[in-house]
mmCIF file of C-alpha atoms and ligand atoms in Angstrom:
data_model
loop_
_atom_site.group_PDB
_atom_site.id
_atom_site.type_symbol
_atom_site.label_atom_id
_atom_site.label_comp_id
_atom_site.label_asym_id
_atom_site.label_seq_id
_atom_site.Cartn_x
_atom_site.Cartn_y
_atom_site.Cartn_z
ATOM 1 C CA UNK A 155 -20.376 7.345 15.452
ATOM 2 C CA UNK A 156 -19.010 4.179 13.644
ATOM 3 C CA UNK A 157 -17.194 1.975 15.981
ATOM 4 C CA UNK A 158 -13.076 1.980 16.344
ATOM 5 C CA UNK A 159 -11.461 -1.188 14.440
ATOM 6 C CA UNK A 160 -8.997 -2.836 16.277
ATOM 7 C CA UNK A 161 -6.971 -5.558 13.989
ATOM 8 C CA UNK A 162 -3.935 -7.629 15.393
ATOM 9 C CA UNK A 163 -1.318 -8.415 12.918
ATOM 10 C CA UNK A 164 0.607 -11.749 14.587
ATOM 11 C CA UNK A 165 2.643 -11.554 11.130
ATOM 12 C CA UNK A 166 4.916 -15.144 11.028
ATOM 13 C CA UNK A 167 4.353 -15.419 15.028
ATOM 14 C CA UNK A 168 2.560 -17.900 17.245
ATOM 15 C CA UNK A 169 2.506 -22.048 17.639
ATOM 16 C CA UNK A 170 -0.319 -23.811 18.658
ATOM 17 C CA UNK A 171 0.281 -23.499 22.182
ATOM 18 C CA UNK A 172 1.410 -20.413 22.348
ATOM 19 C CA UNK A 173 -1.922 -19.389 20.469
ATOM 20 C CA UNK A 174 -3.697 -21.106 22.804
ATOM 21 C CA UNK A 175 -2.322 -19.104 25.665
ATOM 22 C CA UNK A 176 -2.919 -15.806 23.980
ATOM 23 C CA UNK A 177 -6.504 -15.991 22.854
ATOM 24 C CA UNK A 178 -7.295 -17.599 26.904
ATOM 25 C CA UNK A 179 -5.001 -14.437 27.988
ATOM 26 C CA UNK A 180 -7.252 -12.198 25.698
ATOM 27 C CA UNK A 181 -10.581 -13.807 26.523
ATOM 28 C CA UNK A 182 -10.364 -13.710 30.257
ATOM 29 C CA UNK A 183 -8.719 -10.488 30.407
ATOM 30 C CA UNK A 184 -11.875 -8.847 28.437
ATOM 31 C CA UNK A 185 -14.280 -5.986 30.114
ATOM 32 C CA UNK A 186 -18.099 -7.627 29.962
ATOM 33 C CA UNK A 187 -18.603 -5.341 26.707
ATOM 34 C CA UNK A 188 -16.247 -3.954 24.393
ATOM 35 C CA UNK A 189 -16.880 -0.820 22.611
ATOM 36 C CA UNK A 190 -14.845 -1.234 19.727
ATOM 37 C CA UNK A 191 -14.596 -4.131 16.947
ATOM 38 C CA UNK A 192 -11.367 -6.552 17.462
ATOM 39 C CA UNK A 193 -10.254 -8.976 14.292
ATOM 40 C CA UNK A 194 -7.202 -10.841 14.958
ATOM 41 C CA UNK A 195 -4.996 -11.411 11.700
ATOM 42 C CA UNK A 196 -3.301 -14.819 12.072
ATOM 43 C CA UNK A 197 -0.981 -17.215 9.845
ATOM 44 C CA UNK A 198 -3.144 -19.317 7.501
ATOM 45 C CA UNK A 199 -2.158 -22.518 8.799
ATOM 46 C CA UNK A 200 -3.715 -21.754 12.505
ATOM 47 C CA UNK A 201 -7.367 -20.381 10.413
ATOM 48 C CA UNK A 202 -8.606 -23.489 11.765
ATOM 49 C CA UNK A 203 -7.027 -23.292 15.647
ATOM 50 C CA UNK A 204 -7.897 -19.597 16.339
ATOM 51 C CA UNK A 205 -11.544 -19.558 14.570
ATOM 52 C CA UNK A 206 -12.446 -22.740 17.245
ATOM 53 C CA UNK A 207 -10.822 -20.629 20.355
ATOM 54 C CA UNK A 208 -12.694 -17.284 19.173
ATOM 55 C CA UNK A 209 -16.141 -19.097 19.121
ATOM 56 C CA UNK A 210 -18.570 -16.851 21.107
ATOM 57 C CA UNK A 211 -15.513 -14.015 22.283
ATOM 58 C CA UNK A 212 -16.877 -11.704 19.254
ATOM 59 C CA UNK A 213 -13.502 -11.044 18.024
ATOM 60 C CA UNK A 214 -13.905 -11.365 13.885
ATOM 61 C CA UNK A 215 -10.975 -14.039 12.341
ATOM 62 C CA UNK A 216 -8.811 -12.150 10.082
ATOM 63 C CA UNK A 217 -6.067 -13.192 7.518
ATOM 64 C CA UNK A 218 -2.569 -11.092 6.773
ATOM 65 C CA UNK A 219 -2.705 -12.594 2.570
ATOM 66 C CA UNK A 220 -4.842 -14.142 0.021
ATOM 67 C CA UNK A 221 -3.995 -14.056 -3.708
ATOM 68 C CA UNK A 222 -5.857 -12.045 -6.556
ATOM 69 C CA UNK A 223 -6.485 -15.220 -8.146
ATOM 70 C CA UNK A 224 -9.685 -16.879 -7.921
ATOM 71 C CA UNK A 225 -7.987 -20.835 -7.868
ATOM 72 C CA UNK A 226 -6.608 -23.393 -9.862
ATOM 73 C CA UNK A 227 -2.912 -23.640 -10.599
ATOM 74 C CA UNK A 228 -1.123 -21.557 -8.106
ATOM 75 C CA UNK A 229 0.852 -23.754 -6.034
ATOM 76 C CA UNK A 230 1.088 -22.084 -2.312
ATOM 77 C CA UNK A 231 -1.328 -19.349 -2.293
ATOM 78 C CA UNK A 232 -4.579 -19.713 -0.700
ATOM 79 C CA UNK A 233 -7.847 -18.211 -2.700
ATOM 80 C CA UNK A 234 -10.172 -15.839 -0.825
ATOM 81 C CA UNK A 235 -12.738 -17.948 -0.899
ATOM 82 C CA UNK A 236 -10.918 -20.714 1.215
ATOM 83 C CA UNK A 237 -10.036 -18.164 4.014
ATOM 84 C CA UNK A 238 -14.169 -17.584 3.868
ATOM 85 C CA UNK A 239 -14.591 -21.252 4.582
ATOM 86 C CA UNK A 240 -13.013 -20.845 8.179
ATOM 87 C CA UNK A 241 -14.755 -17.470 8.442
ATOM 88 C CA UNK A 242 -12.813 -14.940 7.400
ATOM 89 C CA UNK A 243 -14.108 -11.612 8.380
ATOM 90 C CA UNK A 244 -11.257 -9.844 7.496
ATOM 91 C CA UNK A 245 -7.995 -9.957 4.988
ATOM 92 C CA UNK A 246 -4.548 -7.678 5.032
ATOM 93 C CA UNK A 247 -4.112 -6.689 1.476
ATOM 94 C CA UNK A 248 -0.918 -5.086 0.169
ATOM 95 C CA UNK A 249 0.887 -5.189 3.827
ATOM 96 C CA UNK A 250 4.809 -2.803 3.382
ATOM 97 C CA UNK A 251 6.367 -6.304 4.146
ATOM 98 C CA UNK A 252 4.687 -7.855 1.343
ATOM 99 C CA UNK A 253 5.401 -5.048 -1.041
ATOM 100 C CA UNK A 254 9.160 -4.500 -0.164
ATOM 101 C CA UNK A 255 9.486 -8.276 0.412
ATOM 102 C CA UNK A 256 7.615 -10.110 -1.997
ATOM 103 C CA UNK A 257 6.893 -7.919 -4.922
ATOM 104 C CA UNK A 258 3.242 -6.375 -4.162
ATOM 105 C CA UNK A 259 2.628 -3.998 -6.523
ATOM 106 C CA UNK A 260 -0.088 -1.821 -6.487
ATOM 107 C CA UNK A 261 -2.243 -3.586 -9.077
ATOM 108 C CA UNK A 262 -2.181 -7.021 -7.546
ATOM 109 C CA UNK A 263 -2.897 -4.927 -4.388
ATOM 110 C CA UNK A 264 -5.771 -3.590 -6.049
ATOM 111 C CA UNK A 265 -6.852 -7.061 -7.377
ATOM 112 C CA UNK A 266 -6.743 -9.054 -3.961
ATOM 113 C CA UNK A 267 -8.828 -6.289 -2.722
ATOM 114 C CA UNK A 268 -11.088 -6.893 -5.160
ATOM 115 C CA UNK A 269 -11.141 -10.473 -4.783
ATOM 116 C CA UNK A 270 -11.426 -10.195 -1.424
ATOM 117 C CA UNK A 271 -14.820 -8.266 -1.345
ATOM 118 C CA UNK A 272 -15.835 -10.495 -4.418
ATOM 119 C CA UNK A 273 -16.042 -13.740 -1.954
ATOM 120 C CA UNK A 274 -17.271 -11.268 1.289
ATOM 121 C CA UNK A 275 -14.051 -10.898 2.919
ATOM 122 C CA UNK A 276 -13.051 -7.017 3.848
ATOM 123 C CA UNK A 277 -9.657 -6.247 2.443
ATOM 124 C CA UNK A 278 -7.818 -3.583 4.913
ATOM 125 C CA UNK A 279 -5.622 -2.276 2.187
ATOM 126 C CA UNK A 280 -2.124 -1.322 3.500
ATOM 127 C CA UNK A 281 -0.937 2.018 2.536
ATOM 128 C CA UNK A 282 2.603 4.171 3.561
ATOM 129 C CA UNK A 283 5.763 5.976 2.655
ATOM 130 C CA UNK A 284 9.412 5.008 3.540
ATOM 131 C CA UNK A 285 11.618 7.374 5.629
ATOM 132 C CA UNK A 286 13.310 8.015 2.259
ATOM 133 C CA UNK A 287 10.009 8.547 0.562
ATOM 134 C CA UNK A 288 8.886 10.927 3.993
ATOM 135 C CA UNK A 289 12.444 13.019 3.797
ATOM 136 C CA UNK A 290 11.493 13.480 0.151
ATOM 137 C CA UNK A 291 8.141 15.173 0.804
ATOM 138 C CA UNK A 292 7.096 12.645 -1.267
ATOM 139 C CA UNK A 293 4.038 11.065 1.418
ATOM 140 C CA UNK A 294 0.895 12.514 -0.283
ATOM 141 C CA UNK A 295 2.002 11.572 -3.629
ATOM 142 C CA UNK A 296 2.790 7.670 -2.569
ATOM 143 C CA UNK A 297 -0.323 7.123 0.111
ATOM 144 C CA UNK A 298 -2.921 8.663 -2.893
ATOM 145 C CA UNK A 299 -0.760 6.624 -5.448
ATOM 146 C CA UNK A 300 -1.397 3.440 -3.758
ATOM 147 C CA UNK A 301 -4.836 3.849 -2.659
ATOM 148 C CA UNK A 302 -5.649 4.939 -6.313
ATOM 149 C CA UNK A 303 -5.108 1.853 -7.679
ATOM 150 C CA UNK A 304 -7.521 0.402 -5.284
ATOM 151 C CA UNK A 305 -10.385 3.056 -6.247
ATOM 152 C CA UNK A 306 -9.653 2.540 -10.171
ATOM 153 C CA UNK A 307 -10.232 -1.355 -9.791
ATOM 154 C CA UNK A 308 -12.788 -0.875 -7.143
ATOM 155 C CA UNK A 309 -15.551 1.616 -8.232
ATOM 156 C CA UNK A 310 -18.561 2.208 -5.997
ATOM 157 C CA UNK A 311 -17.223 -0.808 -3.637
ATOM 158 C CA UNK A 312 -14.824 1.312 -2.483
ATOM 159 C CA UNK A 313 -16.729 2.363 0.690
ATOM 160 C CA UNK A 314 -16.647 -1.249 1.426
ATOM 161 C CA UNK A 315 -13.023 -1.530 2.051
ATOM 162 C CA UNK A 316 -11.288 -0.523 5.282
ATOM 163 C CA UNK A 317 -7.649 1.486 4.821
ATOM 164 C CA UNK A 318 -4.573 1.040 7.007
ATOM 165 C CA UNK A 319 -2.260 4.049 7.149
ATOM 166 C CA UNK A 320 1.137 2.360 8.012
ATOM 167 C CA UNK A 321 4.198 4.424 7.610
ATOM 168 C CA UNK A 322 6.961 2.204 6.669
ATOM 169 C CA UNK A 323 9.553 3.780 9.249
ATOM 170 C CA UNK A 324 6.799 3.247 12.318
ATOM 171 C CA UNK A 325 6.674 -0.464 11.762
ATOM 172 C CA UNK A 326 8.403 -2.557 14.096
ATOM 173 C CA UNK A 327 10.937 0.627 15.157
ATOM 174 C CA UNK A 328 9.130 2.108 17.766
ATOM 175 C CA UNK A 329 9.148 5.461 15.885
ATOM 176 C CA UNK A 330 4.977 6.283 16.288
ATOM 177 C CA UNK A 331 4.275 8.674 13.683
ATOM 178 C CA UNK A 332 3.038 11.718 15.655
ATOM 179 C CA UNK A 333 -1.073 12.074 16.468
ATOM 180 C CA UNK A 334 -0.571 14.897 14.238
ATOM 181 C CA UNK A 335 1.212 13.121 11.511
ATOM 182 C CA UNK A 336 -1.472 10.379 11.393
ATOM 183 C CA UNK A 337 -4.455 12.450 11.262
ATOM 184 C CA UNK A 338 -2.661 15.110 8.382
ATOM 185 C CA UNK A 339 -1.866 11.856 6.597
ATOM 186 C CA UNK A 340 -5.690 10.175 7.267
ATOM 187 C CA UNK A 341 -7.205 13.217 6.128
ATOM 188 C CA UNK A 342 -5.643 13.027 2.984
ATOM 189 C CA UNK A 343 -7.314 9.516 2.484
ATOM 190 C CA UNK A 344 -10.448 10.401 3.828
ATOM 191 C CA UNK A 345 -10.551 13.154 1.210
ATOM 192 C CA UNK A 346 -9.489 10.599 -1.436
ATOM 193 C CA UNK A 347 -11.846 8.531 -0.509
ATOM 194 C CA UNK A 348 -14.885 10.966 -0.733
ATOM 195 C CA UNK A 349 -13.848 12.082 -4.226
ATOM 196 C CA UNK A 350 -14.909 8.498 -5.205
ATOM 197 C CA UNK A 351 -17.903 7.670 -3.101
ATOM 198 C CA UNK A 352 -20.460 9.603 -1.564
ATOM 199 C CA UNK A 353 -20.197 6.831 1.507
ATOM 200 C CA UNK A 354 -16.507 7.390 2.201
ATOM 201 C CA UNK A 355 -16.799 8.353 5.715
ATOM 202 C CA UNK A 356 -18.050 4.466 6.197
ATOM 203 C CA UNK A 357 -14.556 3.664 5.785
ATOM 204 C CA UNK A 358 -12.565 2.898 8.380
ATOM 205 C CA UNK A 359 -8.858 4.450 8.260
ATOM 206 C CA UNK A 360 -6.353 2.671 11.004
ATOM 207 C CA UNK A 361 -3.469 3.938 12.086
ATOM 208 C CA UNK A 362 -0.318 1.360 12.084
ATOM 209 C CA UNK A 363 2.977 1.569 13.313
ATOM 210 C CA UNK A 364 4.108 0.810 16.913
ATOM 211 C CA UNK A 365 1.077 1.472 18.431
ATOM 212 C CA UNK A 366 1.007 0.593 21.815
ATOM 213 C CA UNK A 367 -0.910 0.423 24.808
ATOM 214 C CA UNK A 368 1.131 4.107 25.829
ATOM 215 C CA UNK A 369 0.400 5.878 22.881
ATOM 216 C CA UNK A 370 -2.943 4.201 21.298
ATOM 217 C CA UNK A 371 -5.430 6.868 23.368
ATOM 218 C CA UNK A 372 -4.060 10.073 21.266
ATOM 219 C CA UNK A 373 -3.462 8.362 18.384
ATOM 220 C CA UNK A 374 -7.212 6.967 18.705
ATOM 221 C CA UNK A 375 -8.752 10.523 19.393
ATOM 222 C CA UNK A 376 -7.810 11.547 16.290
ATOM 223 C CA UNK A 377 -10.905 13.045 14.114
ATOM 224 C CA UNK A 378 -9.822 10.661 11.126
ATOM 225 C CA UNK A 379 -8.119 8.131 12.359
ATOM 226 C CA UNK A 380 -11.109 4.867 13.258
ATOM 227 C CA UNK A 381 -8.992 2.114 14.827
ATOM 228 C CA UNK A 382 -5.239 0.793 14.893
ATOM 229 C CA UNK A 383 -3.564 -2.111 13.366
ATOM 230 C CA UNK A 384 -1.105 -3.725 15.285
ATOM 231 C CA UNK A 385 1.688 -5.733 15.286
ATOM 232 C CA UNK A 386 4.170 -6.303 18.046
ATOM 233 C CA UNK A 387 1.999 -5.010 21.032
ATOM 234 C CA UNK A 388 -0.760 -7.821 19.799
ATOM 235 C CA UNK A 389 0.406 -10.691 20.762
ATOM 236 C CA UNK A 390 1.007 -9.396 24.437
ATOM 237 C CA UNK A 391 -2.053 -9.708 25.679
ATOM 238 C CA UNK A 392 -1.707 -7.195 28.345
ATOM 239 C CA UNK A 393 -0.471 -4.847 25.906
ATOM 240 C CA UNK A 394 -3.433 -5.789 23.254
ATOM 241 C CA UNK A 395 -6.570 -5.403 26.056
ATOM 242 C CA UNK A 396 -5.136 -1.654 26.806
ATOM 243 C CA UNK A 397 -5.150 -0.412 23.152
ATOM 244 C CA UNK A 398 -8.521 -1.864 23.240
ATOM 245 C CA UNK A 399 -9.434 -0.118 26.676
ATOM 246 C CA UNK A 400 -8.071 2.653 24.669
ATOM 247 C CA UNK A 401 -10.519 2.380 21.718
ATOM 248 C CA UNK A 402 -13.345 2.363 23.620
HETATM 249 P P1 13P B 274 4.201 -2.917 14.829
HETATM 250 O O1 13P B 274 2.959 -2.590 15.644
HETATM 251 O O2 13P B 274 4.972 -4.063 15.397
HETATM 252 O O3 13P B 274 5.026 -1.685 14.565
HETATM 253 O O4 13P B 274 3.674 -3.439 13.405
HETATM 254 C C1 13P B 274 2.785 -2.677 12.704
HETATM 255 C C2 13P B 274 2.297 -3.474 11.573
HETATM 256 O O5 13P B 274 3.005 -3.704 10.611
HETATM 257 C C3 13P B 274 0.941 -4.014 11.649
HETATM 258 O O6 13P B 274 0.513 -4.503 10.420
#
């Protein structure tokens, strides 16, 4: 059985000493081994900060952004190949914030994904419906839509990639799409994802969306869901350690 992903998503949180105190928080507060994988997504500018305070805790550094292009003249973006020179395990592609907020579509979602595993980062490509999209029984049609795109730009990589189911209405609400929910709407994916590659069950599928150290266990136990991205309940440490009791 492939290990459970656990991925914090600070989003625009954290300050050098409040950083600090988290990662100590996180490091003491570990079990001697840890079942599951743990990747921390932080703000670019603390790359530097978090990859020295994670030496030797075997937490993987991860990034929330990185732009499709490969460098040059964009002023403000950082290329994937820069977050690889701090280590980079891991990059947030196509994140709802990003797409409602800064204009993500799905082929520049597609694009930094492909960038991403160009310079031997792992994209976790964001996918999820609105509550207007959900009321609409319109969630298969958006989730396959999105992830599509990926799979056209992305060929046989595709089993290289690592997919975050997070429905739009979960995020930051406290609304936890039901155990039920998530798996119906991972094994959609999943099924996507072995139409395109014999090696799809290598992918990992997280579940996002006010997970939290109550509800992570079910949520985990699901057949197709393989880990949990998080956002709020990761940078409590308290909070963090039990969803990754949880995944163990
Ligand atoms: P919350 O866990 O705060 O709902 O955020 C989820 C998320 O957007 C993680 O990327």
């Amino acid at each position: 059985m492939k290990k459970k992903l656990i991925a914090g998503n600070w989003k625009m949180n954290g300050c050098l000493s409040a950083n600090e105190a988290l990662i100590h928080a996180l490091r003491s507060g570990l079990p001697a081994t840890v079942a599951c994988q743990v990747t921390l997504c932080v703000p670019s500018v603390y790359l530097a900060q978090v990859q020295s305070l994670l030496t030797g805790s075997g937490f993987e550094l991860g990034a929330q952004d990185m732009s499709a292009y490969e460098g040059g003249a964009h002023t403000g973006e950082v290329s994937a190949a820069m977050l690889r020179d701090y280590g980079v395990r891991y990059c947030l592609v196509g994140h709802s914030e990003r797409r409602q907020h800064h204009g993500e579509t799905d082929a520049m979602v597609a694009l930094k994904a492909q960038r991403a595993l160009a310079c031997g980062i792992t994209p976790i490509v964001c996918v999820g419906e609105t509550l207007a999209e959900r009321e609409a029984g319109a969630t298969e049609a958006v989730v396959k839509r999105q992830l599509a795109a990926v799979i056209h730009v992305n060929g046989h990589c595709i089993s290289e990639i690592v997919v975050a189911y997070e429905p739009v209405w979960a995020i930051g609400t406290g609304k936890t799409a039901s155990a039920a929910q998530a798996q119906g709407v991972h094994a959609l994916l999943r099924a996507q994802l072995k139409a395109a590659s014999s090696q799809a069950d290598r992918v990992a599928i997280l579940y996002g969306g006010s997970m939290n150290a109550a509800n992570a266990a079910e949520l985990l136990a699901q057949p197709d869901v393989d880990g949990g991205l998080i956002g709020g309940a990761s940078l409590k440490a308290p909070d963090f350690l039990s969803i990754i009791a949880a995944a163990g």
